[in-house]
Coordinates of C-alpha atoms and ligand atoms in Angstrom, one line a residue:
X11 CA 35.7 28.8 4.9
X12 CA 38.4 31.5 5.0
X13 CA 39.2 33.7 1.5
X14 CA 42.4 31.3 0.4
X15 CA 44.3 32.8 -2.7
X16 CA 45.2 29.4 -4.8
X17 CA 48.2 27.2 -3.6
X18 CA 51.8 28.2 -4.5
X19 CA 50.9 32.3 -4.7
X20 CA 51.6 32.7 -1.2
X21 CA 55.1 31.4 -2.1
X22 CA 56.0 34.4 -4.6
X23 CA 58.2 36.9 -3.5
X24 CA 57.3 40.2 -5.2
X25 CA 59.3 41.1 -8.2
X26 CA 62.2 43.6 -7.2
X27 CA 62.8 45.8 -10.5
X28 CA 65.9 48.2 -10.9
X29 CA 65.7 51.8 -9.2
X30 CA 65.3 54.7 -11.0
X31 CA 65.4 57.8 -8.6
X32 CA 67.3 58.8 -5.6
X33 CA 66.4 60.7 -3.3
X34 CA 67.8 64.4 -3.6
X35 CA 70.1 63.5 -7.2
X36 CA 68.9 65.1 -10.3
X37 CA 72.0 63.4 -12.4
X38 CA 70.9 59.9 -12.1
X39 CA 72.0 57.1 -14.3
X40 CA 70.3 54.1 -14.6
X41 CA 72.0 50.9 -15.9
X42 CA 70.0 48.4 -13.0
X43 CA 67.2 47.0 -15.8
X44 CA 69.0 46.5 -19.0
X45 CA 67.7 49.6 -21.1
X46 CA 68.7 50.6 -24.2
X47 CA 70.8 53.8 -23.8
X48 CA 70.2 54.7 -27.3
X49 CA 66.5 54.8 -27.2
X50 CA 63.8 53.4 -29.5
X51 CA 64.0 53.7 -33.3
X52 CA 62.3 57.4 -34.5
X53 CA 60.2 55.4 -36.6
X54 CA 58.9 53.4 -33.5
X55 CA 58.2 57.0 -31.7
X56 CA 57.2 58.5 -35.0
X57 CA 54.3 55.3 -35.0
X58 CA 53.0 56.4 -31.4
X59 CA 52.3 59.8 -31.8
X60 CA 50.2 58.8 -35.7
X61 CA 48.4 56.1 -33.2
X62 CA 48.1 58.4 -30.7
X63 CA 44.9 59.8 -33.1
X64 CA 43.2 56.4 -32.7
X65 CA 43.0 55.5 -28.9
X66 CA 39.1 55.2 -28.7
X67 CA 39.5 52.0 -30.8
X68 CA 40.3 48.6 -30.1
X69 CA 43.5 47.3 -31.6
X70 CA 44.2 44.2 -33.8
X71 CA 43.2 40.9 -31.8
X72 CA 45.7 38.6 -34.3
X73 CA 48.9 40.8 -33.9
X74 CA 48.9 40.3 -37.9
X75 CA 50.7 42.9 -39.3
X76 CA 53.4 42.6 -36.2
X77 CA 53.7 38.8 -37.2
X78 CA 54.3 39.5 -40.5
X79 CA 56.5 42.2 -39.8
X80 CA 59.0 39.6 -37.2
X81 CA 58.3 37.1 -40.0
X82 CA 60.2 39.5 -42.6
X83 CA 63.0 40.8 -40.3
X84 CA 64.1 37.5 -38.4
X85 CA 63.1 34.7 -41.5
X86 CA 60.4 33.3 -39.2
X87 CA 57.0 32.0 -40.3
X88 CA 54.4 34.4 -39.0
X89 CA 51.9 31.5 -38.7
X90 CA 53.9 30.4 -35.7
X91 CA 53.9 33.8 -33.6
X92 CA 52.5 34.6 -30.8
X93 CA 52.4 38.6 -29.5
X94 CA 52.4 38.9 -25.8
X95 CA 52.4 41.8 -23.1
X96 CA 56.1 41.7 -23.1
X97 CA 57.4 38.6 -23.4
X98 CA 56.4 37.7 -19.4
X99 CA 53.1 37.4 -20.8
X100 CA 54.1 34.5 -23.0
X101 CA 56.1 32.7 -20.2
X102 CA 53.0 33.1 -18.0
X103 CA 51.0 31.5 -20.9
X104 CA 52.6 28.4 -21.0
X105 CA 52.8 28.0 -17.8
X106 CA 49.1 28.7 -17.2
X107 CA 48.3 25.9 -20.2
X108 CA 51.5 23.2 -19.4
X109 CA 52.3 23.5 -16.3
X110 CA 49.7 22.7 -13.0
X111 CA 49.3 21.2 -9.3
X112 CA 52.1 18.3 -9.3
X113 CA 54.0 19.3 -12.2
X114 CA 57.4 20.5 -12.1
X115 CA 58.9 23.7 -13.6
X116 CA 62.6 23.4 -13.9
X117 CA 64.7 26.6 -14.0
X118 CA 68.5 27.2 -13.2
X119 CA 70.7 28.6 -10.0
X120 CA 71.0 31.8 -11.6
X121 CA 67.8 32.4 -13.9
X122 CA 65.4 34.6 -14.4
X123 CA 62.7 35.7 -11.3
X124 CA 60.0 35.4 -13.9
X125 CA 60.7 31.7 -14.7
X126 CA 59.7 30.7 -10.6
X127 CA 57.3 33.2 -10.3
X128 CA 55.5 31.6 -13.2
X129 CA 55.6 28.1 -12.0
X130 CA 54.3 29.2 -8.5
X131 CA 51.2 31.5 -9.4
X132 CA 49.8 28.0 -11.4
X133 CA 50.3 25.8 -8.7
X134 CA 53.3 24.2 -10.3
X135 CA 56.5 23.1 -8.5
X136 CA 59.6 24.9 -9.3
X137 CA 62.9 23.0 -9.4
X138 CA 65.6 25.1 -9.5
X139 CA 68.8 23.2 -11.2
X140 CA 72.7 24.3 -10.0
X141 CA 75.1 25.4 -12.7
X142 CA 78.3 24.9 -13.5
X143 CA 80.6 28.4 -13.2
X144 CA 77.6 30.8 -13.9
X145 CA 77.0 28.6 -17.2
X146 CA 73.6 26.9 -17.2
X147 CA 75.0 23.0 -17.1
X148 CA 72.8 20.9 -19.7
X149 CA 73.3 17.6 -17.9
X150 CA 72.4 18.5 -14.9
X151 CA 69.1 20.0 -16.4
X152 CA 68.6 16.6 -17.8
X153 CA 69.8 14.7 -14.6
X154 CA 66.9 16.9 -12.8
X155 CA 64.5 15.6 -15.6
X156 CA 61.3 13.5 -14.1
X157 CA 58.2 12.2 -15.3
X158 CA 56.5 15.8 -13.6
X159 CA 58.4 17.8 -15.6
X160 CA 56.3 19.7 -17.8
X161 CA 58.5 23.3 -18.5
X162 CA 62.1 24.1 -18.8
X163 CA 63.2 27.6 -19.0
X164 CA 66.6 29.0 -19.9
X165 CA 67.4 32.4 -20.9
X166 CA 70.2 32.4 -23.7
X167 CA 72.3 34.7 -23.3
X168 CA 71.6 34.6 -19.9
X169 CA 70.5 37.0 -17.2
X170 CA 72.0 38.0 -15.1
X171 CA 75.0 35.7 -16.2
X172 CA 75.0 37.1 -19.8
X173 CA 76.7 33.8 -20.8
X174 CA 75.3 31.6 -23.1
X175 CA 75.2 27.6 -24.2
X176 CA 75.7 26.8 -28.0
X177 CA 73.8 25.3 -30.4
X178 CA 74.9 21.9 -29.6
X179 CA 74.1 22.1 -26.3
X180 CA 71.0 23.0 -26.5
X181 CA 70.1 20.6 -29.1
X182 CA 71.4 18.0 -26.3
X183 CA 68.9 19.6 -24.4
X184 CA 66.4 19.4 -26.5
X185 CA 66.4 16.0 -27.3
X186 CA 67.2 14.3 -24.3
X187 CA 63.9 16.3 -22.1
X188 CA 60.8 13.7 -21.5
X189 CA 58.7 13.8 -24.1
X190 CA 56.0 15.4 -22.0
X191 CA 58.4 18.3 -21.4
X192 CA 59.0 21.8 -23.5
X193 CA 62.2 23.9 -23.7
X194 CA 61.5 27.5 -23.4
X195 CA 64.4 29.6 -24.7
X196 CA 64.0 32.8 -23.9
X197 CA 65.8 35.0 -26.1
X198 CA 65.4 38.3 -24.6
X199 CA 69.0 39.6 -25.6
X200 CA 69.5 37.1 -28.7
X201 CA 69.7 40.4 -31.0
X202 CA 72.5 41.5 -29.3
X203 CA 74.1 38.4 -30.4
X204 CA 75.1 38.6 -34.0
X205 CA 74.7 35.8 -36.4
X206 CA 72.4 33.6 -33.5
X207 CA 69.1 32.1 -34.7
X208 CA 68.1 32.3 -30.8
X209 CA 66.5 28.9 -31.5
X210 CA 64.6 28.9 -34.9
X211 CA 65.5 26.0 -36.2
X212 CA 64.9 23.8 -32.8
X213 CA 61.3 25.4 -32.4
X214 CA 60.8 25.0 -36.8
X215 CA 62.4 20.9 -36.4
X216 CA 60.9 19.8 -33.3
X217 CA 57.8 19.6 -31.8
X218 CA 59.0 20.5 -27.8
X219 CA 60.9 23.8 -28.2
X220 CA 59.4 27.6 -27.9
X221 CA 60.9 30.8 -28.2
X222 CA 60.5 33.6 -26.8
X223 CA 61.7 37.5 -27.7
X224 CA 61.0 40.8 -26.1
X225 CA 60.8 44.8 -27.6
X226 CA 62.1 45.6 -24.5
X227 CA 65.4 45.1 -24.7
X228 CA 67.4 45.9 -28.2
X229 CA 64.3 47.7 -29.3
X230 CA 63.8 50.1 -26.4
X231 CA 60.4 49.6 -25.9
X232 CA 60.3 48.3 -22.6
X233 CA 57.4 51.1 -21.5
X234 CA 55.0 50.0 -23.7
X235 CA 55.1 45.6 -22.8
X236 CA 55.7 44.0 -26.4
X237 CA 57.1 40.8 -26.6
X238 CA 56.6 37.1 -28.9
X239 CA 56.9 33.7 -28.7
X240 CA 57.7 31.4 -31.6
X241 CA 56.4 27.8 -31.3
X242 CA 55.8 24.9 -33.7
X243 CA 51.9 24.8 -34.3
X244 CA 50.0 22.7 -32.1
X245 CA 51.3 24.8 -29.0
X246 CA 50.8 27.9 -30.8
X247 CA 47.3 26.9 -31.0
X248 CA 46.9 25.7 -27.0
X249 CA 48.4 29.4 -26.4
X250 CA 46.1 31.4 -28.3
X251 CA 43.4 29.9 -27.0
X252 CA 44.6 31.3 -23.4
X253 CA 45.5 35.0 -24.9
X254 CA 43.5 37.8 -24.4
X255 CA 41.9 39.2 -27.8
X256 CA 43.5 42.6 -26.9
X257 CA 46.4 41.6 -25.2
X258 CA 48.5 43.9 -27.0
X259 CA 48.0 47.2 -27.1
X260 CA 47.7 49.3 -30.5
X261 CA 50.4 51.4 -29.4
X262 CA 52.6 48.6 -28.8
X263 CA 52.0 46.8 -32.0
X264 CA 52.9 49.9 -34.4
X265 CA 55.9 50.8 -32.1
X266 CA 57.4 47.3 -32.7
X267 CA 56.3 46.8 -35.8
X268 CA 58.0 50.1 -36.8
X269 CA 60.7 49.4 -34.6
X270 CA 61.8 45.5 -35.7
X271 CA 61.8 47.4 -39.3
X272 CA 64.2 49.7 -38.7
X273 CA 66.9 47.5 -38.7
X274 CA 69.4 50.1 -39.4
X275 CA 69.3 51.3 -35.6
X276 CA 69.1 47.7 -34.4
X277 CA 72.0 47.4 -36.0
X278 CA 73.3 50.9 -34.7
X279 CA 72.3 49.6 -31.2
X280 CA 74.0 45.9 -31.3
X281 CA 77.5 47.3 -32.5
X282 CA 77.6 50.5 -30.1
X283 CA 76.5 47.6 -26.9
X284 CA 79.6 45.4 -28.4
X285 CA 81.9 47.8 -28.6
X286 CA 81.4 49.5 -25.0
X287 CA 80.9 46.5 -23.0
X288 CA 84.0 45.2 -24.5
X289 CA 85.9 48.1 -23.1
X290 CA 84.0 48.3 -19.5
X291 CA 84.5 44.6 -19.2
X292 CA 88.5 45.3 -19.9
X293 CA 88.7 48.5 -17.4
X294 CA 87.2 46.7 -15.2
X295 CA 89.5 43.6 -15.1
X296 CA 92.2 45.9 -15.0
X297 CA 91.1 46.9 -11.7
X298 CA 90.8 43.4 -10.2
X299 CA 86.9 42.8 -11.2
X300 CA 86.7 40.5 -14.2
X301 CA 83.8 39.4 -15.6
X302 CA 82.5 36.7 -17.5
X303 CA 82.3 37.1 -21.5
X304 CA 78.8 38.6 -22.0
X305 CA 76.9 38.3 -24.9
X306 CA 74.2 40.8 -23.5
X307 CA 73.5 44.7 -22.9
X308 CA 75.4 43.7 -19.4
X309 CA 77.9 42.7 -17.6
X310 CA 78.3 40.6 -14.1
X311 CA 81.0 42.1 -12.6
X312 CA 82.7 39.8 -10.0
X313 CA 83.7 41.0 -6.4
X314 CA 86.4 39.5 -4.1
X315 CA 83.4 39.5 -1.3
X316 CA 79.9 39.8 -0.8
X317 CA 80.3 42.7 1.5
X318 CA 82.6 44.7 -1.0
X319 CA 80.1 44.3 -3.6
X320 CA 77.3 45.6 -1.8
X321 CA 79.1 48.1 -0.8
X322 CA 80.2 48.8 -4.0
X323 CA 76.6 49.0 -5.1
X324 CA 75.5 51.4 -2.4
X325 CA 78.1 53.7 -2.7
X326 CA 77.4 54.6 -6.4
X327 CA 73.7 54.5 -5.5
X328 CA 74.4 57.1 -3.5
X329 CA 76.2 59.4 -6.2
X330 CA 73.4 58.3 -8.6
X331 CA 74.7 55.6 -10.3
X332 CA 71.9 53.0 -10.1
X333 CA 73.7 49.4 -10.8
X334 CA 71.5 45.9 -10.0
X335 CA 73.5 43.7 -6.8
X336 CA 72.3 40.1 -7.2
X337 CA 72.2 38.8 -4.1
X338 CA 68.7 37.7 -4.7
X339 CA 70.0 35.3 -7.7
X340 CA 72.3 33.8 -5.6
X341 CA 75.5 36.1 -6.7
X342 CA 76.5 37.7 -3.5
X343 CA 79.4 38.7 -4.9
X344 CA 78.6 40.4 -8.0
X345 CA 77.3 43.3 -9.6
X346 CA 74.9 42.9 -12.7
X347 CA 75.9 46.9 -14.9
X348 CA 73.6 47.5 -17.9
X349 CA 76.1 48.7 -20.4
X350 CA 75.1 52.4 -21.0
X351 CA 76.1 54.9 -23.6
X352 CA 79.9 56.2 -23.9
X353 CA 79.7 58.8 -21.5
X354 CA 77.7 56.5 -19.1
X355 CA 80.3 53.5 -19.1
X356 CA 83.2 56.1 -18.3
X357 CA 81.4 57.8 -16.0
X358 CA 80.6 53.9 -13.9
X359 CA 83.9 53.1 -14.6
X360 CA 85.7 56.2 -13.2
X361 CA 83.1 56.2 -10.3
X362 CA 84.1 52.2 -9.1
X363 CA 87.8 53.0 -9.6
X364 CA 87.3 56.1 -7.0
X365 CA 85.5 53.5 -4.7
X366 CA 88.6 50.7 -5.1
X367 CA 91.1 53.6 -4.7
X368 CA 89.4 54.5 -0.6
X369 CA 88.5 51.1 0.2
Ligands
PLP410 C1 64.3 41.6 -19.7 C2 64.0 40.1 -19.8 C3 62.8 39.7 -20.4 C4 61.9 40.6 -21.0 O1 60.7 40.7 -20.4 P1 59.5 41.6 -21.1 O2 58.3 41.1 -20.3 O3 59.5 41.2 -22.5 O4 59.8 43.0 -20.8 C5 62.6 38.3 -20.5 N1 63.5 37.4 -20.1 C6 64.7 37.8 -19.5 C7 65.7 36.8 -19.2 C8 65.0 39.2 -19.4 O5 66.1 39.6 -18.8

């Protein structure tokens, strides 16, 4: 018998990240994978180079004083966190323990690659459920609800929509899955929100919701692959089982640790995203692209066609200006831009307004 990988892996297409060089350009700027322009807290940096004395030894198998740290910052109970290799890892974990041959994994239209990639590489069917307007549509979720489903995975804020549902909604949601089912939020860019619980209370009053959160996004530690899950006990326990002792790295834990501490620059960082996307968004609409209201580090920037967005896209790409096009999530006609620094939203703007003004 021939060497077979398992079934469903032949299925995955690889993951396509955001560029970060061009050919030839010194200059470039890179708002394609949703990076914090302002960089990582000094304490975070300050905590790699003191752990940098330490590499020959193994680091903490139970995340402890990372937990505890999350616990203090967000009001959540460290018994009920889970540390990951970014938060991927914890999306691949419940996969690898839910979901299997004959079950289905339901994602939306516009979601996140990980969410099918994950459902594949177990063996796991994904179902991919349409939306309404580039808005994740709760009843239609629930319409697409079976006794197979096992997983449902929304991001929220969304990416690369960077629209959200509200607390109602996903209560709804919540509630009305089959009671063999979970609901994954994944609250990559919930920090960027202010005054959202990214789902504490649902994963704290029910038994069927998990959260999960990354350091790679507000916190700026997207090199070093840091990233939680929050889930009511019992799955908690089915997770950790599946973990790797030394999962997370000792330079990752310190990093976040200092980093979710220093909520002075987290704050820093959420107002300084707010305030620039708001005016990209509005220079952009100005020149006939409008945009959805984002609640993330990004905005989708509608096109009047598929070709003038892609064109659009290459054209800054080659003057440097590295921007994500999303065919792939079925958005032909848009542009997903990482909101950047002052100097790197004027310098996108300016640069699309020259490619309006000769097209
Ligand atoms: C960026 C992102 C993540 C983060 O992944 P990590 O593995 O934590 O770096 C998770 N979910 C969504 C929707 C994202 O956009």
């Amino acid at each position: 018998m021939a060497i077979t990988p398992q079934p469903g892996i032949m299925e995955i297409d690889l993951y396509v990240g955001g560029k970060s060089h061009v050919d030839g350009l010194s200059n470039v700027l890179k708002l394609s994978s949703n990076e914090n322009p302002l960089g990582s807290s000094d304490a975070a940096k300050e905590a790699v180079v003191r752990a940098s004395h330490t590499l020959n030894r193994y680091p903490s198998s139970d995340h402890a004083s990372l937990r505890e740290a999350i616990g203090d910052v967000w009001g959540l109970d460290p018994e009920r966190i889970i540390c990951g290799a970014g938060s991927d890892e914890i999306i691949a974990f419940l996969c690898q323990a839910y979901a299997g041959q004959g079950d289905e994994v339901i994602y939306t239209e516009h979601g996140f690659a990980m969410y099918r990639i994950g459902a594949l590489a177990v063996g796991a069917t994904p179902v991919e459920v349409a939306e309404r307007e580039r808005v994740v549509d709760v009843d239609a979720i629930l319409a697409a609800c079976t006794k197979k489903t096992k997983l449902v995975f929304i991001a929220n804020p969304a990416n690369p929509t960077g629209t959200m549902i509200g607390e109602a909604d996903a209560t709804r949601l919540a509630e009305g899955l089959p009671e063999q089912a979970i609901l994954v939020l994944d609250g990559a860019y919930a920090e960027y929100v202010e005054g959202y619980d990214a789902g504490k209370q649902l994963v704290e009053s029910r038994d069927n919701v998990v959260m999960t959160r990354t350091f790679s996004k507000i916190y700026g530690l997207g090199g070093l692959r840091v990233g939680y899950g929050y889930a009511p006990k019992p799955i908690l326990d089915v997770l950790n089982r599946i973990r790797g002792p030394f999962n997370v790295s000792s330079v990752g834990l310190v990093a976040a640790e200092a980093a979710v501490r220093d909520t002075a620059h987290t704050e820093k960082c959420r107002a300084e995203n707010a305030k620039q996307r708001e005016w990209m968004a509005g220079a952009l609409a100005e020149m006939g692209l409008p945009s959805d209201t984002s609640t993330a580090n990004f905005i989708l920037v509608r096109f009047p066609s598929a070709d003038e967005a892609k064109a659009c896209h290459d054209a800054l790409a080659s003057q440097g200006i590295l921007l994500r096009y999303v065919a792939n999530y079925g958005l032909p006609n848009c542009i997903r831009i990482t909101v950047g620094d002052e100097a790197s939203c004027r310098r996108v703007v300016h640069a699309i307004g020259q490619f309006k003004g000769a097209s």
